[in-house]
GROMACS .gro file of C-alpha atoms in nm:
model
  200
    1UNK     CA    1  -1.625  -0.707   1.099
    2UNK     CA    2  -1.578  -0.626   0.719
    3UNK     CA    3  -1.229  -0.624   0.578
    4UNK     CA    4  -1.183  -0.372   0.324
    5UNK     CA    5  -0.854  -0.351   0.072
    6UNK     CA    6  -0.759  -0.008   0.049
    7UNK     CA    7  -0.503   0.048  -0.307
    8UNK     CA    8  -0.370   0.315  -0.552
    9UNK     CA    9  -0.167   0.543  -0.705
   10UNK     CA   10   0.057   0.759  -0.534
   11UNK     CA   11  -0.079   1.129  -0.469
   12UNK     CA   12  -0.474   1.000  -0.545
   13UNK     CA   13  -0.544   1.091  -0.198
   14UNK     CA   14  -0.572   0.779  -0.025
   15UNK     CA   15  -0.409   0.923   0.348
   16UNK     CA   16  -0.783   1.137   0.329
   17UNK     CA   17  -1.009   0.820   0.216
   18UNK     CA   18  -0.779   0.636   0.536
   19UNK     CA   19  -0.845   0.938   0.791
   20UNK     CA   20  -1.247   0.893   0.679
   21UNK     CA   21  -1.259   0.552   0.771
   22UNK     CA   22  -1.103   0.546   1.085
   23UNK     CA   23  -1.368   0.846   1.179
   24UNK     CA   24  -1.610   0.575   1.154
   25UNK     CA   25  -1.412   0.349   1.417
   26UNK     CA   26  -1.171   0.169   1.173
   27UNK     CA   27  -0.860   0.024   1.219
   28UNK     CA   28  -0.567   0.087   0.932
   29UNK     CA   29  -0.324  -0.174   0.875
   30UNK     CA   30  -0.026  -0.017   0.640
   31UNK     CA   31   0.128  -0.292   0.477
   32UNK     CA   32   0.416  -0.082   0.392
   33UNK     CA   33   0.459  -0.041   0.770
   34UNK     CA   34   0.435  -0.403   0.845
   35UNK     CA   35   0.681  -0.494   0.592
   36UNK     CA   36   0.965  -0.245   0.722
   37UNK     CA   37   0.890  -0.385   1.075
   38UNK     CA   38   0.918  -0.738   0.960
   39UNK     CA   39   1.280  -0.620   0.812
   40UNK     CA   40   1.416  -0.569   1.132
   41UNK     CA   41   1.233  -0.783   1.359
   42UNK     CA   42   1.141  -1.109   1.130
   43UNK     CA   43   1.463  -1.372   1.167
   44UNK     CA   44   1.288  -1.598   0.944
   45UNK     CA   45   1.246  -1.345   0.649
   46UNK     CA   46   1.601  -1.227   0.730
   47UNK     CA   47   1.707  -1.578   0.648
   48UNK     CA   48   1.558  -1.658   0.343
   49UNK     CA   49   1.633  -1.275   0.234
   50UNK     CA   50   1.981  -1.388   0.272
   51UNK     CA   51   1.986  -1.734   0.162
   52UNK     CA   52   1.853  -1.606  -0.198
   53UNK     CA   53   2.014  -1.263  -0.239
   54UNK     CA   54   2.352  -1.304   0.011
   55UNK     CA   55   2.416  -1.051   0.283
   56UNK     CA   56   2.197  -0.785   0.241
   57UNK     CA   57   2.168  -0.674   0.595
   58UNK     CA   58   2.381  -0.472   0.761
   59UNK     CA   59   2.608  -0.510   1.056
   60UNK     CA   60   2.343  -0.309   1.235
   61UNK     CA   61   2.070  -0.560   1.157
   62UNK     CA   62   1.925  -0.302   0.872
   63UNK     CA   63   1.806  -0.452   0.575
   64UNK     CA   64   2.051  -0.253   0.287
   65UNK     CA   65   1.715  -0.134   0.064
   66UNK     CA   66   2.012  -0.056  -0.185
   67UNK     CA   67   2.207  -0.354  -0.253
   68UNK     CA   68   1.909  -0.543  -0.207
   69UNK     CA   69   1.762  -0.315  -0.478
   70UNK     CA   70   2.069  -0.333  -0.683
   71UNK     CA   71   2.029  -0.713  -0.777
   72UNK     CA   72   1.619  -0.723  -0.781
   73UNK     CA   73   1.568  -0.406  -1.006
   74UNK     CA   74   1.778  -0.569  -1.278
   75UNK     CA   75   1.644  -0.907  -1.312
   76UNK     CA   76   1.304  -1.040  -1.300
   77UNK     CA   77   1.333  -1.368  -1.174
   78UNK     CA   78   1.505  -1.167  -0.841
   79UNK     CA   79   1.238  -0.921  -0.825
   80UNK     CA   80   0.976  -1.212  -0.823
   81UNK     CA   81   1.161  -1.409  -0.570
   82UNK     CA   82   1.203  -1.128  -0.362
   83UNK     CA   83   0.819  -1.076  -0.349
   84UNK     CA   84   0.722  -1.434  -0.272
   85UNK     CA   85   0.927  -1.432   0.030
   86UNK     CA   86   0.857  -1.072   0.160
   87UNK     CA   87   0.439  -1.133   0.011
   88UNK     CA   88   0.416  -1.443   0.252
   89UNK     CA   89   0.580  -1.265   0.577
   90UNK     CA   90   0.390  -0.971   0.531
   91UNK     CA   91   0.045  -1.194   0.465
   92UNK     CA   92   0.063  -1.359   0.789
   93UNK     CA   93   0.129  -1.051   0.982
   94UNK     CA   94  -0.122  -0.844   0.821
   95UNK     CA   95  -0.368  -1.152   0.879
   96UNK     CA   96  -0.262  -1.203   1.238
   97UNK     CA   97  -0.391  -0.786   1.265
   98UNK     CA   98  -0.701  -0.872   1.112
   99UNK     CA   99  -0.764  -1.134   1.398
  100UNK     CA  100  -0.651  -0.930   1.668
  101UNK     CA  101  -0.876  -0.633   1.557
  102UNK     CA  102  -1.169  -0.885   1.511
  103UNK     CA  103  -1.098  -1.005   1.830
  104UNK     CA  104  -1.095  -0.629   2.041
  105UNK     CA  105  -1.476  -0.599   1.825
  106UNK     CA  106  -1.321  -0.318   1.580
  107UNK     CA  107  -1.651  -0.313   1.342
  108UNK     CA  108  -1.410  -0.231   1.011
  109UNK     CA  109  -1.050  -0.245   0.945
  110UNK     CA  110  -0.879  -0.107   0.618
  111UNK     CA  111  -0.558  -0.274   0.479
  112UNK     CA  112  -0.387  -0.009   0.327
  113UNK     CA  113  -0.122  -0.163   0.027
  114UNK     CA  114  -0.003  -0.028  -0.295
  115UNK     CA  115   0.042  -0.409  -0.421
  116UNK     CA  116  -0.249  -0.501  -0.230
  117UNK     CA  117  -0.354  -0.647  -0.578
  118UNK     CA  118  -0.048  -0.863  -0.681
  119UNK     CA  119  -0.026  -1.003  -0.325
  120UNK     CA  120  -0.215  -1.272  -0.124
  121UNK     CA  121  -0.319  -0.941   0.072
  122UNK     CA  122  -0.684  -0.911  -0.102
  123UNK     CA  123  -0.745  -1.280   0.009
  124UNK     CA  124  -0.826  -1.091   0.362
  125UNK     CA  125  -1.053  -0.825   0.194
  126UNK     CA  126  -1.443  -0.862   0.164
  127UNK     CA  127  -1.417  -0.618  -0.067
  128UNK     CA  128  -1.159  -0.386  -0.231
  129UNK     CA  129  -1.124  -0.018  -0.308
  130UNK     CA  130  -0.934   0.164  -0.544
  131UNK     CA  131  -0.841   0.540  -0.484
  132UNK     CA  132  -0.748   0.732  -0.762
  133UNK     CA  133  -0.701   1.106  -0.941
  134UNK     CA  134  -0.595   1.265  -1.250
  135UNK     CA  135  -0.214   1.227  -1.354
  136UNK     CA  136  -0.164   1.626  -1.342
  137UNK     CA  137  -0.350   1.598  -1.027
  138UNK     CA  138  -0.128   1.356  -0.846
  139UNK     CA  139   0.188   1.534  -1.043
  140UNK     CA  140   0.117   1.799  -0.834
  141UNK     CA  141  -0.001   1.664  -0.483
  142UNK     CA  142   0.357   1.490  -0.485
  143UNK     CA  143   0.577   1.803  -0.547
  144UNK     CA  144   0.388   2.008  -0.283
  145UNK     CA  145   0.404   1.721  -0.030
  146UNK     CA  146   0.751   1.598  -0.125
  147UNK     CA  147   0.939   1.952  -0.265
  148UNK     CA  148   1.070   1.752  -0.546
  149UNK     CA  149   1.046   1.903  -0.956
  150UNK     CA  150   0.789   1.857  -1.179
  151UNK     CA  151   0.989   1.578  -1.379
  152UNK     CA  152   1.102   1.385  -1.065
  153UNK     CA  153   0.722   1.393  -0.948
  154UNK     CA  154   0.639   1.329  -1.313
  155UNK     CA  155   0.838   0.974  -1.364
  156UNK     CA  156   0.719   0.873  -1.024
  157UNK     CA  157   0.389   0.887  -1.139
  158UNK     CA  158   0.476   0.697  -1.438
  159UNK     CA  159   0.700   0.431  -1.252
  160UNK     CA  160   0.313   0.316  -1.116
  161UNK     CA  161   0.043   0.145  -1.269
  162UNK     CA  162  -0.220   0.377  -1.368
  163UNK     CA  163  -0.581   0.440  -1.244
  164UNK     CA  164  -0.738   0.242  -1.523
  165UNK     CA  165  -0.590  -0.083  -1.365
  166UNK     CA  166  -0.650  -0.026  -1.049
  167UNK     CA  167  -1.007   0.063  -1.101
  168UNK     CA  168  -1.035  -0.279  -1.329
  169UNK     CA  169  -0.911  -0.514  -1.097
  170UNK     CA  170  -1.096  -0.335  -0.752
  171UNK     CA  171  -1.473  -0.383  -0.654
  172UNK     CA  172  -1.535   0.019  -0.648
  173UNK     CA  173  -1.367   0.343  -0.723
  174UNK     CA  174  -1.339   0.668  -0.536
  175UNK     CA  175  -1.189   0.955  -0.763
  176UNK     CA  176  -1.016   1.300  -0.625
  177UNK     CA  177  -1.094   1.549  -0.877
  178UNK     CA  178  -0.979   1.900  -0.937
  179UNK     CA  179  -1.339   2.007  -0.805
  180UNK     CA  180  -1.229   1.839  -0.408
  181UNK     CA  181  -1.114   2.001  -0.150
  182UNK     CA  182  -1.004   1.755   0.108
  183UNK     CA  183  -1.320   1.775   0.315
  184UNK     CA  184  -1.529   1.711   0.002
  185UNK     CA  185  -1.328   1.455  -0.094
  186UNK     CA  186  -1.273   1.298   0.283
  187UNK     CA  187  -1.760   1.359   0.289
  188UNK     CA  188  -1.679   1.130   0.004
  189UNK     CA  189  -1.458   0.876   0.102
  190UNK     CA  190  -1.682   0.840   0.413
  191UNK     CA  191  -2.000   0.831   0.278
  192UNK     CA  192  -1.867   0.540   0.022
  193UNK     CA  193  -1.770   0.301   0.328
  194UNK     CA  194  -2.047   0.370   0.514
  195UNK     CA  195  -2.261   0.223   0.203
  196UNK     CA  196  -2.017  -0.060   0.222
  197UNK     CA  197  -2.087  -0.091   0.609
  198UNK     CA  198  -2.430  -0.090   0.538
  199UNK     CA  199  -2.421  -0.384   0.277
  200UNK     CA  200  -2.375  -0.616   0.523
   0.00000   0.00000   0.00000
C-alpha cells in the first residue's frame, strides 16, 4: 500500500486532486478531521490541553477554539506547545488509519494536512505531494466558495505559506492553472498518482 502526503495552500484545488485519488480506490485521511474528533473524544489530549493552557473546554466538553486561540496566537512559545501536544495525538490516530486501511487491502491512502510538513505526519508518507495555484487564482476560488470580499479572501491567502515552499519541501507538484477546468485538472491529478502507483 503506498502512503501518499497530500499538502497546500488554501483554494489550490486540492478537494479535486482528493476526489481523483479516491477514483482510483484510495482512502483520504483529513487530518483536520481527525484533530477536531480527537477534541472531543481524546481525554488524554483534553488533559494536557488543560494542564498547559487552563480550562479551555467548555462545560459542554467543546474545546473553546477562541480562548484557546486567544493565548496561542500571541505568544510563540504557546503556539509551539500547543502543536507538540495536538501534533502527537493527531500522529497516532492518523497512523492507527494507515494500519487499519493497510489491513482491509486499500492499495493507496492519501493523508490530507495543511501542516502535513511541520508535523510528524510526513513520517507516514512514501512520498509527498504538494497542490498548488496562482495567488489571484486561489483569491478567487475562496470568495466564490466562501462568499467572503476580495480583501478577506486576500489576507487569508497571505496568512499561508506560499506555493514556492510547499513545492520546495514536497517530492512533486501538481499546479491548477487558469487554463483547468476541474475535469482537466482532476485527468491531472489522476494521471500524476497513477505514475506514483506505478513506481512501485
Amino acid at each position: 500500500m503506498k502512503v501518499i502526503g497530500i499538502t497546500g495552500p488554501t483554494g489550490a484545488g486540492k478537494t479535486t486532486a482528493l476526489n481523483a485519488l479516491i477514483a482510483l480506490g484510495g482512502r483520504i485521511i483529513d487530518a483536520d478531521a481527525v484533530y477536531h474528533d480527537l477534541t472531543r473524544t481524546c481525554q488524554p489530549m483534553r488533559e494536557e490541553l488543560e494542564a498547559r493552557f487552563g480550562p479551555v473546554y467548555t462545560p459542554q466538553g467543546e474545546l473553546d477554539r477562541k480562548r484557546l486561540g486567544a493565548v496561542v496566537f500571541q505568544d510563540e512559545q504557546a503556539l509551539a506547545d500547543l502543536n507538540a501536544i495536538t501534533h502527537k495525538y493527531v500522529g497516532q490516530a492518523v497512523a492507527a488509519l494507515v494500519a487499519q486501511a493497510r489491513a482491509e487491502g486499500v492499495p493507496v491512502v492519501g493523508i490530507d494536512a495543511i501542516g502535513l510538513l511541520e508535523s510528524s505526519l510526513a513520517g507516514h508518507c512514501d512520498c509527498t505531494v504538494a497542490i498548488t495555484a496562482p495567488e489571484e487564482l486561489r483569491v478567487r476560488r475562496i470568495m466564490a466558495r466562501e462568499g467572503i470580499s476580495r480583501d478577506y479572501a486576500r489576507m487569508r491567502v497571505a496568512a499561508q505559506k506560499p506555493s514556492a515552499w510547499f513545492q520546495a519541501r514536497c517530492d512533486y507538484t501538481l499546479e491548477s492553472t487558469e487554463a483547468d477546468t476541474v475535469d482537466t485538472f482532476a485527468q491531472r491529478a489522476r494521471a500524476l498518482f497513477q505514475q506514483i502507483l506505478q513506481e512501485g
